[in-house]
PDB file of C-alpha atoms in Angstrom:
ATOM      1  CA  MET A 522     109.589  71.927  84.274  1.00  0.00           C
ATOM      2  CA  ARG A 523     110.930  74.901  86.172  1.00  0.00           C
ATOM      3  CA  ALA A 524     108.908  78.089  86.715  1.00  0.00           C
ATOM      4  CA  GLN A 525     109.455  81.201  88.803  1.00  0.00           C
ATOM      5  CA  ILE A 526     107.221  83.883  90.273  1.00  0.00           C
ATOM      6  CA  HIS A 527     108.825  87.213  91.192  1.00  0.00           C
ATOM      7  CA  TYR A 528     107.117  89.831  93.359  1.00  0.00           C
ATOM      8  CA  LEU A 529     108.336  93.414  93.551  1.00  0.00           C
ATOM      9  CA  GLU A 530     107.949  94.588  97.148  1.00  0.00           C
ATOM     10  CA  LEU A 531     108.781  97.951  98.695  1.00  0.00           C
ATOM     11  CA  VAL A 532     111.666  97.987 101.180  1.00  0.00           C
ATOM     12  CA  TYR A 533     110.426 101.310 102.582  1.00  0.00           C
ATOM     13  CA  PRO A 534     107.226 103.333 102.186  1.00  0.00           C
ATOM     14  CA  PRO A 535     107.187 105.513  99.053  1.00  0.00           C
ATOM     15  CA  ILE A 536     108.746 108.937  99.604  1.00  0.00           C
ATOM     16  CA  SER A 537     108.463 112.235  97.778  1.00  0.00           C
ATOM     17  CA  ASN A 538     111.515 113.695  96.116  1.00  0.00           C
ATOM     18  CA  GLN A 539     111.550 116.387  98.817  1.00  0.00           C
ATOM     19  CA  GLU A 540     111.473 113.773 101.572  1.00  0.00           C
ATOM     20  CA  SER A 541     114.362 111.903  99.964  1.00  0.00           C
ATOM     21  CA  GLU A 542     116.565 114.938 100.592  1.00  0.00           C
ATOM     22  CA  TRP A 543     115.665 114.840 104.290  1.00  0.00           C
ATOM     23  CA  LEU A 544     116.523 111.112 104.576  1.00  0.00           C
ATOM     24  CA  LYS A 545     120.070 111.343 103.222  1.00  0.00           C
ATOM     25  CA  ASN A 546     121.513 111.376 106.731  1.00  0.00           C
ATOM     26  CA  ASP A 547     118.954 109.107 108.416  1.00  0.00           C
ATOM     27  CA  THR A 548     121.044 105.994 109.072  1.00  0.00           C
ATOM     28  CA  GLU A 549     118.050 103.885 110.150  1.00  0.00           C
ATOM     29  CA  SER A 550     116.222 104.565 106.869  1.00  0.00           C
ATOM     30  CA  LEU A 551     119.379 104.067 104.813  1.00  0.00           C
ATOM     31  CA  ASP A 552     119.720 100.552 106.243  1.00  0.00           C
ATOM     32  CA  TRP A 553     116.310  99.676 104.755  1.00  0.00           C
ATOM     33  CA  PHE A 554     117.171 101.170 101.363  1.00  0.00           C
ATOM     34  CA  LYS A 555     120.256  98.927 101.091  1.00  0.00           C
ATOM     35  CA  ARG A 556     117.957  96.005 100.217  1.00  0.00           C
ATOM     36  CA  SER A 557     116.742  97.664  97.009  1.00  0.00           C
ATOM     37  CA  LYS A 558     118.276  97.371  93.544  1.00  0.00           C
ATOM     38  CA  ILE A 559     115.366  98.483  91.367  1.00  0.00           C
ATOM     39  CA  TYR A 560     113.493 101.765  91.648  1.00  0.00           C
ATOM     40  CA  PHE A 561     110.555 103.574  90.009  1.00  0.00           C
ATOM     41  CA  ILE A 562     109.899 107.310  89.704  1.00  0.00           C
ATOM     42  CA  GLY A 563     106.219 108.265  89.590  1.00  0.00           C
ATOM     43  CA  GLN A 564     104.026 111.318  90.055  1.00  0.00           C
ATOM     44  CA  ARG A 565     100.533 112.114  91.244  1.00  0.00           C
ATOM     45  CA  ALA A 566      98.677 115.136  92.542  1.00  0.00           C
ATOM     46  CA  GLU A 567      99.858 116.172  95.992  1.00  0.00           C
ATOM     47  CA  SER A 568      97.720 114.847  98.839  1.00  0.00           C
ATOM     48  CA  LYS A 569      97.241 116.292 102.318  1.00  0.00           C
ATOM     49  CA  PHE A 570      95.826 115.518 105.750  1.00  0.00           C
ATOM     50  CA  ILE A 571      92.891 117.795 106.551  1.00  0.00           C
ATOM     51  CA  PHE A 572      91.990 118.730 110.144  1.00  0.00           C
ATOM     52  CA  GLU A 573      88.995 121.045 109.981  1.00  0.00           C
ATOM     53  CA  ASN A 574      89.451 122.268 113.553  1.00  0.00           C
ATOM     54  CA  GLU A 575      92.589 121.140 115.367  1.00  0.00           C
ATOM     55  CA  ASN A 576      91.256 122.078 118.813  1.00  0.00           C
ATOM     56  CA  LEU A 577      88.146 119.951 118.263  1.00  0.00           C
ATOM     57  CA  VAL A 578      90.290 117.088 116.961  1.00  0.00           C
ATOM     58  CA  LEU A 579      92.403 117.142 120.125  1.00  0.00           C
ATOM     59  CA  MET A 580      89.319 117.492 122.345  1.00  0.00           C
ATOM     60  CA  ASN A 581      87.739 114.454 120.692  1.00  0.00           C
ATOM     61  CA  LEU A 582      91.047 112.593 121.049  1.00  0.00           C
ATOM     62  CA  SER A 583      91.050 113.199 124.804  1.00  0.00           C
ATOM     63  CA  LEU A 584      87.487 111.811 125.034  1.00  0.00           C
ATOM     64  CA  SER A 585      87.513 108.941 122.510  1.00  0.00           C
ATOM     65  CA  GLY A 586      91.192 108.140 122.006  1.00  0.00           C
ATOM     66  CA  LYS A 587      90.789 108.660 118.265  1.00  0.00           C
ATOM     67  CA  ILE A 588      92.280 111.168 115.829  1.00  0.00           C
ATOM     68  CA  ASN A 589      89.664 112.023 113.190  1.00  0.00           C
ATOM     69  CA  PHE A 590      90.703 113.589 109.895  1.00  0.00           C
ATOM     70  CA  LYS A 591      90.190 113.714 106.150  1.00  0.00           C
ATOM     71  CA  PHE A 592      92.632 112.871 103.406  1.00  0.00           C
ATOM     72  CA  GLU A 593      92.366 114.848 100.168  1.00  0.00           C
ATOM     73  CA  SER A 594      93.890 115.177  96.741  1.00  0.00           C
ATOM     74  CA  VAL A 595      92.591 116.687  93.523  1.00  0.00           C
ATOM     75  CA  GLY A 596      89.169 115.127  92.897  1.00  0.00           C
ATOM     76  CA  ASN A 597      89.497 112.598  95.748  1.00  0.00           C
ATOM     77  CA  GLU A 598      88.575 112.626  99.419  1.00  0.00           C
ATOM     78  CA  MET A 599      88.244 110.076 102.209  1.00  0.00           C
ATOM     79  CA  SER A 600      87.857 110.227 105.964  1.00  0.00           C
ATOM     80  CA  GLY A 601      88.470 108.059 109.000  1.00  0.00           C
ATOM     81  CA  SER A 602      90.418 107.901 112.231  1.00  0.00           C
ATOM     82  CA  ILE A 603      93.454 106.540 114.065  1.00  0.00           C
ATOM     83  CA  ASP A 604      92.586 104.650 117.250  1.00  0.00           C
ATOM     84  CA  LEU A 605      95.426 105.224 119.729  1.00  0.00           C
ATOM     85  CA  VAL A 606      94.393 102.260 121.918  1.00  0.00           C
ATOM     86  CA  GLU A 607      94.829  99.935 118.938  1.00  0.00           C
ATOM     87  CA  LEU A 608      98.006 101.762 117.911  1.00  0.00           C
ATOM     88  CA  PHE A 609      99.573 101.147 121.334  1.00  0.00           C
ATOM     89  CA  LYS A 610      98.600  97.477 121.092  1.00  0.00           C
ATOM     90  CA  ALA A 611     100.233  97.219 117.676  1.00  0.00           C
ATOM     91  CA  HIS A 612     103.461  98.566 119.178  1.00  0.00           C
ATOM     92  CA  ASP A 613     103.177  96.414 122.328  1.00  0.00           C
ATOM     93  CA  LEU A 614     102.936  99.529 124.487  1.00  0.00           C
ATOM     94  CA  PRO A 615     100.816 100.051 127.602  1.00  0.00           C
ATOM     95  CA  LEU A 616      97.888 102.444 127.354  1.00  0.00           C
ATOM     96  CA  MET A 617      98.995 106.021 127.992  1.00  0.00           C
ATOM     97  CA  GLU A 618      97.177 109.035 129.313  1.00  0.00           C
ATOM     98  CA  PHE A 619      96.477 111.809 126.827  1.00  0.00           C
ATOM     99  CA  GLY A 620      98.630 114.158 128.921  1.00  0.00           C
ATOM    100  CA  ASP A 621     101.649 111.878 128.424  1.00  0.00           C
ATOM    101  CA  LEU A 622     101.566 112.400 124.658  1.00  0.00           C
ATOM    102  CA  ASP A 623     102.525 115.076 122.195  1.00  0.00           C
ATOM    103  CA  ILE A 624     100.504 114.993 118.968  1.00  0.00           C
ATOM    104  CA  GLU A 625     101.725 116.766 115.840  1.00  0.00           C
ATOM    105  CA  LEU A 626      99.039 117.376 113.231  1.00  0.00           C
ATOM    106  CA  GLY A 627     100.146 118.833 109.913  1.00  0.00           C
ATOM    107  CA  ASP A 628      98.974 118.671 106.327  1.00  0.00           C
ATOM    108  CA  LYS A 629     101.939 116.434 105.401  1.00  0.00           C
ATOM    109  CA  LEU A 630     102.757 114.702 108.687  1.00  0.00           C
ATOM    110  CA  ILE A 631     101.063 113.149 111.719  1.00  0.00           C
ATOM    111  CA  ARG A 632     103.454 112.267 114.523  1.00  0.00           C
ATOM    112  CA  ILE A 633     102.748 110.847 117.977  1.00  0.00           C
ATOM    113  CA  TRP A 634     105.336 111.318 120.717  1.00  0.00           C
ATOM    114  CA  LYS A 635     105.709 109.943 124.222  1.00  0.00           C
ATOM    115  CA  LYS A 636     106.626 112.753 126.588  1.00  0.00           C
ATOM    116  CA  SER A 637     109.787 112.173 128.608  1.00  0.00           C
ATOM    117  CA  GLU A 638     113.200 113.682 129.217  1.00  0.00           C
ATOM    118  CA  ASP A 639     114.201 111.973 126.006  1.00  0.00           C
ATOM    119  CA  PRO A 640     111.002 112.177 123.845  1.00  0.00           C
ATOM    120  CA  GLU A 641     110.224 108.997 121.915  1.00  0.00           C
ATOM    121  CA  VAL A 642     108.324 108.768 118.631  1.00  0.00           C
ATOM    122  CA  ILE A 643     105.590 106.117 118.926  1.00  0.00           C
ATOM    123  CA  ASP A 644     104.537 106.316 115.267  1.00  0.00           C
ATOM    124  CA  TRP A 645     104.460 108.744 112.379  1.00  0.00           C
ATOM    125  CA  PHE A 646     102.654 109.058 109.071  1.00  0.00           C
ATOM    126  CA  THR A 647     103.620 111.048 106.035  1.00  0.00           C
ATOM    127  CA  THR A 648     100.963 111.051 103.323  1.00  0.00           C
ATOM    128  CA  GLU A 649     102.674 108.213 101.427  1.00  0.00           C
ATOM    129  CA  LYS A 650     103.487 106.152 104.523  1.00  0.00           C
ATOM    130  CA  PHE A 651      99.842 106.529 105.576  1.00  0.00           C
ATOM    131  CA  LEU A 652      98.669 105.013 102.272  1.00  0.00           C
ATOM    132  CA  TYR A 653     101.326 102.304 102.475  1.00  0.00           C
ATOM    133  CA  ASN A 654     100.249 101.359 106.012  1.00  0.00           C
ATOM    134  CA  LEU A 655      96.596 101.195 104.930  1.00  0.00           C
ATOM    135  CA  SER A 656      97.478  98.378 102.524  1.00  0.00           C
ATOM    136  CA  TYR A 657      98.334  96.194 105.538  1.00  0.00           C
ATOM    137  CA  GLN A 658      94.847  96.826 106.988  1.00  0.00           C
ATOM    138  CA  PRO A 659      96.067  97.561 110.548  1.00  0.00           C
ATOM    139  CA  PRO A 660      93.380  97.596 113.276  1.00  0.00           C
ATOM    140  CA  PHE A 661      94.238 101.145 114.384  1.00  0.00           C
ATOM    141  CA  PHE A 662      92.836 102.635 111.153  1.00  0.00           C
ATOM    142  CA  SER A 663      89.096 102.849 110.532  1.00  0.00           C
ATOM    143  CA  GLY A 664      87.403 104.341 107.486  1.00  0.00           C
ATOM    144  CA  PHE A 665      89.508 105.316 104.453  1.00  0.00           C
ATOM    145  CA  GLU A 666      87.818 102.597 102.359  1.00  0.00           C
ATOM    146  CA  ASN A 667      88.673 104.193  99.008  1.00  0.00           C
ATOM    147  CA  TYR A 668      92.400 104.557  99.667  1.00  0.00           C
ATOM    148  CA  ARG A 669      93.273 102.878  96.363  1.00  0.00           C
ATOM    149  CA  ASP A 670      91.936 105.961  94.578  1.00  0.00           C
ATOM    150  CA  PHE A 671      95.064 107.675  95.940  1.00  0.00           C
ATOM    151  CA  THR A 672      97.623 105.034  94.960  1.00  0.00           C
ATOM    152  CA  LYS A 673      97.593 105.573  91.186  1.00  0.00           C
ATOM    153  CA  TYR A 674     100.821 107.068  89.888  1.00  0.00           C
ATOM    154  CA  HIS A 675     101.931 108.285  86.477  1.00  0.00           C
ATOM    155  CA  LEU A 676     105.156 106.366  85.966  1.00  0.00           C
ATOM    156  CA  HIS A 677     108.057 108.334  84.473  1.00  0.00           C
ATOM    157  CA  TYR A 678     111.105 106.089  84.862  1.00  0.00           C
ATOM    158  CA  ILE A 679     112.343 102.636  85.907  1.00  0.00           C
ATOM    159  CA  GLY A 680     115.950 102.180  86.959  1.00  0.00           C
ATOM    160  CA  ILE A 681     118.400  99.713  88.449  1.00  0.00           C
ATOM    161  CA  SER A 682     121.551  99.993  90.521  1.00  0.00           C
ATOM    162  CA  THR A 683     123.933  97.138  89.808  1.00  0.00           C
ATOM    163  CA  LYS A 684     126.836  98.367  91.984  1.00  0.00           C
ATOM    164  CA  ASN A 685     125.115 100.095  94.913  1.00  0.00           C
ATOM    165  CA  ASP A 686     121.636 100.268  96.383  1.00  0.00           C
ATOM    166  CA  SER A 687     118.790 102.172  94.729  1.00  0.00           C
ATOM    167  CA  PHE A 688     118.821 105.108  97.146  1.00  0.00           C
ATOM    168  CA  SER A 689     122.536 105.729  96.595  1.00  0.00           C
ATOM    169  CA  ARG A 690     122.056 105.561  92.835  1.00  0.00           C
ATOM    170  CA  LEU A 691     118.942 107.726  92.682  1.00  0.00           C
ATOM    171  CA  VAL A 692     119.358 110.244  95.515  1.00  0.00           C
ATOM    172  CA  ILE A 693     122.874 110.364  96.969  1.00  0.00           C
ATOM    173  CA  LYS A 694     124.543 110.691  93.578  1.00  0.00           C
ATOM    174  CA  PRO A 695     123.306 113.098  90.867  1.00  0.00           C
ATOM    175  CA  HIS A 696     120.738 111.246  88.748  1.00  0.00           C
ATOM    176  CA  ASP A 697     120.117 112.559  85.236  1.00  0.00           C
ATOM    177  CA  LYS A 698     116.538 111.322  84.817  1.00  0.00           C
ATOM    178  CA  ARG A 699     115.424 112.491  88.270  1.00  0.00           C
ATOM    179  CA  LEU A 700     116.743 115.987  87.494  1.00  0.00           C
ATOM    180  CA  ARG A 701     115.127 115.969  84.041  1.00  0.00           C
ATOM    181  CA  ILE A 702     111.748 115.037  85.479  1.00  0.00           C
ATOM    182  CA  LEU A 703     112.021 117.823  88.053  1.00  0.00           C
ATOM    183  CA  SER A 704     112.905 120.276  85.286  1.00  0.00           C
ATOM    184  CA  ASN A 705     110.420 119.190  82.613  1.00  0.00           C
ATOM    185  CA  GLU A 706     107.247 117.953  84.295  1.00  0.00           C
ATOM    186  CA  HIS A 707     104.372 120.169  85.384  1.00  0.00           C
ATOM    187  CA  PRO A 708     102.600 119.760  88.744  1.00  0.00           C
ATOM    188  CA  HIS A 709      99.264 117.924  88.633  1.00  0.00           C
ATOM    189  CA  ASN A 710      97.847 120.206  91.303  1.00  0.00           C
ATOM    190  CA  LYS A 711      97.821 123.981  91.022  1.00  0.00           C
ATOM    191  CA  GLY A 712     100.045 125.477  93.715  1.00  0.00           C
ATOM    192  CA  SER A 713     102.067 122.293  94.281  1.00  0.00           C
ATOM    193  CA  ARG A 714     105.724 121.729  93.510  1.00  0.00           C
ATOM    194  CA  VAL A 715     106.910 118.863  91.324  1.00  0.00           C
ATOM    195  CA  THR A 716     109.361 117.875  94.091  1.00  0.00           C
ATOM    196  CA  ASP A 717     106.352 117.163  96.364  1.00  0.00           C
ATOM    197  CA  GLU A 718     104.419 115.287  93.655  1.00  0.00           C
ATOM    198  CA  MET A 719     107.354 113.189  92.432  1.00  0.00           C
ATOM    199  CA  ILE A 720     107.232 109.885  94.351  1.00  0.00           C
ATOM    200  CA  LEU A 721     110.170 107.472  94.612  1.00  0.00           C
ATOM    201  CA  PHE A 722     109.635 103.714  94.998  1.00  0.00           C
ATOM    202  CA  PHE A 723     112.422 101.416  96.187  1.00  0.00           C
ATOM    203  CA  PHE A 724     111.824  97.721  95.521  1.00  0.00           C
ATOM    204  CA  ASP A 725     113.305  94.395  96.482  1.00  0.00           C
ATOM    205  CA  ILE A 726     112.212  91.181  94.734  1.00  0.00           C
ATOM    206  CA  ASN A 727     110.740  88.212  96.558  1.00  0.00           C
ATOM    207  CA  SER A 728     110.996  85.073  94.431  1.00  0.00           C
ATOM    208  CA  LEU A 729     109.410  81.637  94.378  1.00  0.00           C
ATOM    209  CA  GLU A 730     110.595  78.712  92.265  1.00  0.00           C
ATOM    210  CA  ILE A 731     108.284  75.867  91.254  1.00  0.00           C
ATOM    211  CA  LYS A 732     109.579  72.551  89.912  1.00  0.00           C
ATOM    212  CA  GLN A 733     107.502  69.895  88.225  1.00  0.00           C
ATOM    213  CA  TYR A 734     109.099  66.523  87.471  1.00  0.00           C
ATOM    214  CA  LEU A 735     107.568  65.024  84.321  1.00  0.00           C
ATOM    215  CA  HIS A 736     110.341  62.644  83.299  1.00  0.00           C
ATOM    216  CA  PRO A 737     112.923  60.570  85.220  1.00  0.00           C
ATOM    217  CA  THR A 738     115.731  62.727  83.787  1.00  0.00           C
ATOM    218  CA  ASP A 739     114.156  65.795  85.426  1.00  0.00           C
ATOM    219  CA  PHE A 740     115.435  64.554  88.770  1.00  0.00           C
ATOM    220  CA  ASN A 741     118.931  65.444  87.567  1.00  0.00           C
ATOM    221  CA  GLU A 742     117.912  69.022  88.341  1.00  0.00           C
ATOM    222  CA  LEU A 743     117.009  68.183  91.952  1.00  0.00           C
ATOM    223  CA  GLY A 744     118.576  70.651  94.357  1.00  0.00           C
ATOM    224  CA  LYS A 745     119.538  73.142  91.679  1.00  0.00           C
ATOM    225  CA  ASN A 746     117.841  76.502  91.445  1.00  0.00           C
ATOM    226  CA  GLU A 747     118.091  79.688  89.428  1.00  0.00           C
ATOM    227  CA  LEU A 748     117.405  82.051  92.324  1.00  0.00           C
ATOM    228  CA  GLU A 749     120.962  82.453  93.582  1.00  0.00           C
ATOM    229  CA  ASP A 750     121.960  85.036  90.975  1.00  0.00           C
ATOM    230  CA  ARG A 751     119.858  87.866  92.401  1.00  0.00           C
ATOM    231  CA  LEU A 752     121.396  90.510  90.163  1.00  0.00           C
ATOM    232  CA  ARG A 753     120.259  88.663  87.033  1.00  0.00           C
ATOM    233  CA  ILE A 754     116.693  88.640  88.391  1.00  0.00           C
ATOM    234  CA  PHE A 755     116.842  92.396  88.998  1.00  0.00           C
ATOM    235  CA  LYS A 756     118.242  93.016  85.513  1.00  0.00           C
ATOM    236  CA  ASP A 757     115.518  90.889  83.965  1.00  0.00           C
ATOM    237  CA  ALA A 758     112.828  92.678  85.979  1.00  0.00           C
ATOM    238  CA  GLU A 759     114.054  96.087  84.835  1.00  0.00           C
ATOM    239  CA  LYS A 760     113.956  95.039  81.192  1.00  0.00           C
ATOM    240  CA  ALA A 761     110.538  93.400  81.538  1.00  0.00           C
ATOM    241  CA  PHE A 762     108.858  96.427  83.114  1.00  0.00           C
ATOM    242  CA  VAL A 763     110.496  98.933  80.754  1.00  0.00           C
ATOM    243  CA  ASN A 764     109.564  96.825  77.725  1.00  0.00           C
ATOM    244  CA  ILE A 765     105.924  96.454  78.777  1.00  0.00           C
ATOM    245  CA  LEU A 766     105.253  99.879  80.318  1.00  0.00           C
ATOM    246  CA  ASP A 767     107.291 101.974  77.844  1.00  0.00           C
ATOM    247  CA  THR A 768     108.027 104.792  80.303  1.00  0.00           C
ATOM    248  CA  ASN A 769     108.758 108.194  78.770  1.00  0.00           C
ATOM    249  CA  TYR A 770     112.115 108.839  80.425  1.00  0.00           C
ATOM    250  CA  ASN A 771     113.607 105.391  79.727  1.00  0.00           C
ATOM    251  CA  GLU A 772     115.507 105.987  76.503  1.00  0.00           C
ATOM    252  CA  ILE A 773     116.470 102.326  76.047  1.00  0.00           C
ATOM    253  CA  LYS A 774     113.248 100.347  75.601  1.00  0.00           C
ATOM    254  CA  PHE A 775     114.676  96.786  75.475  1.00  0.00           C
ATOM    255  CA  LYS A 776     112.638  96.021  72.365  1.00  0.00           C
ATOM    256  CA  ASP A 777     114.333  92.615  71.967  1.00  0.00           C
ATOM    257  CA  TYR A 778     113.368  91.491  75.468  1.00  0.00           C
ATOM    258  CA  PRO A 779     113.642  88.739  76.683  1.00  0.00           C
ATOM    259  CA  ASN A 780     116.481  87.931  74.275  1.00  0.00           C
ATOM    260  CA  TYR A 781     119.373  89.422  76.210  1.00  0.00           C
ATOM    261  CA  ALA A 782     122.399  87.628  77.640  1.00  0.00           C
ATOM    262  CA  ASP A 783     121.664  88.667  81.236  1.00  0.00           C
ATOM    263  CA  THR A 784     118.010  87.586  81.382  1.00  0.00           C
ATOM    264  CA  LEU A 785     116.422  84.431  82.784  1.00  0.00           C
ATOM    265  CA  ILE A 786     115.639  83.240  79.272  1.00  0.00           C
ATOM    266  CA  ASN A 787     119.247  81.986  79.258  1.00  0.00           C
ATOM    267  CA  SER A 788     118.692  79.680  82.221  1.00  0.00           C
ATOM    268  CA  THR A 789     116.892  76.436  82.957  1.00  0.00           C
ATOM    269  CA  VAL A 790     113.742  78.392  83.855  1.00  0.00           C
ATOM    270  CA  GLU A 791     111.015  77.791  81.286  1.00  0.00           C
ATOM    271  CA  ARG A 792     108.320  80.205  82.436  1.00  0.00           C
ATOM    272  CA  TYR A 793     108.420  83.119  84.826  1.00  0.00           C
ATOM    273  CA  SER A 794     106.491  86.223  85.830  1.00  0.00           C
ATOM    274  CA  PHE A 795     106.846  89.603  87.506  1.00  0.00           C
ATOM    275  CA  SER A 796     104.149  91.389  89.507  1.00  0.00           C
ATOM    276  CA  ILE A 797     103.896  94.173  92.092  1.00  0.00           C
ATOM    277  CA  ASN A 798     102.964  92.948  95.554  1.00  0.00           C
ATOM    278  CA  GLU A 799     101.777  96.375  96.699  1.00  0.00           C
ATOM    279  CA  ASP A 800      98.469  98.256  96.492  1.00  0.00           C
ATOM    280  CA  ILE A 801      99.815 100.503  93.741  1.00  0.00           C
ATOM    281  CA  GLU A 802      98.787 101.103  90.143  1.00  0.00           C
ATOM    282  CA  PHE A 803     101.318 102.533  87.683  1.00  0.00           C
ATOM    283  CA  ILE A 804     100.078 104.381  84.600  1.00  0.00           C
ATOM    284  CA  THR A 805     101.980 105.208  81.407  1.00  0.00           C
ATOM    285  CA  ASP A 806     100.932 106.566  78.028  1.00  0.00           C
ATOM    286  CA  LYS A 807     100.924 102.987  76.733  1.00  0.00           C
ATOM    287  CA  THR A 808      99.251 100.949  79.471  1.00  0.00           C
ATOM    288  CA  THR A 809      98.755 100.412  83.208  1.00  0.00           C
ATOM    289  CA  ILE A 810      99.843  97.731  85.642  1.00  0.00           C
ATOM    290  CA  PHE A 811      97.733  97.043  88.717  1.00  0.00           C
ATOM    291  CA  GLY A 812      99.519  95.815  91.835  1.00  0.00           C
ATOM    292  CA  ALA A 813      97.844  94.177  94.822  1.00  0.00           C
ATOM    293  CA  ARG A 814      99.254  93.360  98.230  1.00  0.00           C
ATOM    294  CA  GLU A 815      98.734  89.872  99.593  1.00  0.00           C
ATOM    295  CA  ASN A 816      98.204  89.838 103.350  1.00  0.00           C
ATOM    296  CA  TYR A 817      98.749  86.383 104.848  1.00  0.00           C
ATOM    297  CA  GLY A 818      98.484  84.808 101.409  1.00  0.00           C
ATOM    298  CA  MET A 819      95.156  86.476 100.599  1.00  0.00           C
ATOM    299  CA  SER A 820      94.189  89.533  98.586  1.00  0.00           C
ATOM    300  CA  LYS A 821      90.815  90.997  97.678  1.00  0.00           C
ATOM    301  CA  ASP A 822      92.274  92.012  94.295  1.00  0.00           C
ATOM    302  CA  GLN A 823      94.359  90.161  91.741  1.00  0.00           C
ATOM    303  CA  ALA A 824      97.551  91.785  90.570  1.00  0.00           C
ATOM    304  CA  ASP A 825      98.411  92.111  86.894  1.00  0.00           C
ATOM    305  CA  PHE A 826     101.615  90.298  85.969  1.00  0.00           C
ATOM    306  CA  ILE A 827     104.160  90.137  83.178  1.00  0.00           C
ATOM    307  CA  PHE A 828     104.431  86.565  81.879  1.00  0.00           C
ATOM    308  CA  ILE A 829     107.430  85.246  79.947  1.00  0.00           C
ATOM    309  CA  ASP A 830     107.336  81.872  78.168  1.00  0.00           C
ATOM    310  CA  LYS A 831     110.720  80.526  77.073  1.00  0.00           C
ATOM    311  CA  ASP A 832     109.255  77.963  74.663  1.00  0.00           C
ATOM    312  CA  THR A 833     107.469  80.578  72.571  1.00  0.00           C
ATOM    313  CA  GLY A 834     109.624  83.607  73.429  1.00  0.00           C
ATOM    314  CA  SER A 835     106.437  85.511  74.242  1.00  0.00           C
ATOM    315  CA  VAL A 836     106.106  88.368  76.717  1.00  0.00           C
ATOM    316  CA  GLU A 837     102.614  89.408  77.798  1.00  0.00           C
ATOM    317  CA  LEU A 838     101.024  91.654  80.388  1.00  0.00           C
ATOM    318  CA  MET A 839      98.222  89.620  81.943  1.00  0.00           C
ATOM    319  CA  LYS A 840      95.464  92.022  83.050  1.00  0.00           C
ATOM    320  CA  LEU A 841      93.710  90.036  85.785  1.00  0.00           C
ATOM    321  CA  LYS A 842      92.168  93.120  87.361  1.00  0.00           C
ATOM    322  CA  ASP A 843      90.370  93.991  84.120  1.00  0.00           C
ATOM    323  CA  LYS A 844      89.080  90.433  83.751  1.00  0.00           C
ATOM    324  CA  SER A 845      87.868  90.189  87.357  1.00  0.00           C
ATOM    325  CA  THR A 846      86.065  93.518  87.011  1.00  0.00           C
ATOM    326  CA  LYS A 847      84.324  92.435  83.815  1.00  0.00           C
ATOM    327  CA  GLY A 848      83.458  89.063  85.201  1.00  0.00           C
TER     328      GLY A 848
END
């Protein structure tokens, strides 16, 4: 028996549509995006960093080494701090004096610089990168316990790039669905722009194959695997998520999934699944799918997953989060 587990994992923190325009010429970021073939377009109310009094924040930083702030969106708020001592440790840097640093504090960006003739960025946080980093539970963040309230996105579209990477397909070249969403959708927050609320997700797929030998003839399959054709896995994943989530801007719904020539159903794999290995929840008019990041093989939450059984031809969204909450 051959089974596979496929995890969608971000190759780069989520970015707003506006931020994607700024990254077109950032060669370092573009190198990360090259690993992605499948992408999602979502939307949620714009969030911001809140510094009630910047002078007091900087004064407290000079005394405690911590940057205190709030994080807000429509109907949600959380507070906490960044500990610079722990941040320097995370980057393997020696402790620096406050006077050796430049600190940028804005409603959409926190950036920490090392002063020098050639200034060096120690770390930076956009609103989405901040939430992404929180999922890794780094020691330099304290507070922000309810961050998952901010990682729920209304999912508009799921796409794949078979010839190039996702960023090239979605951002570098004109993309019909991205432009339609910008033109047709309304902001969730009064005073915000859709380009700031539209969030782009660029995924790679991490796969695991499990083999169980029940009969002597099964050993004929020893050494073989169905993980080498990565493009087929991406194509299958696109169809699975579109079929289950029924996103509004995906015109082709793959209603006959998994019965397509380019899916894993036409392989030696008998059962397989897709899940999102990130602390993200995607919401559509039809359903939701709850993702959960595993850190060092452990997670406090269980991710929902799409399960495909070749023997029965069934496709099902397994809602583990709902069951664990009820139980």
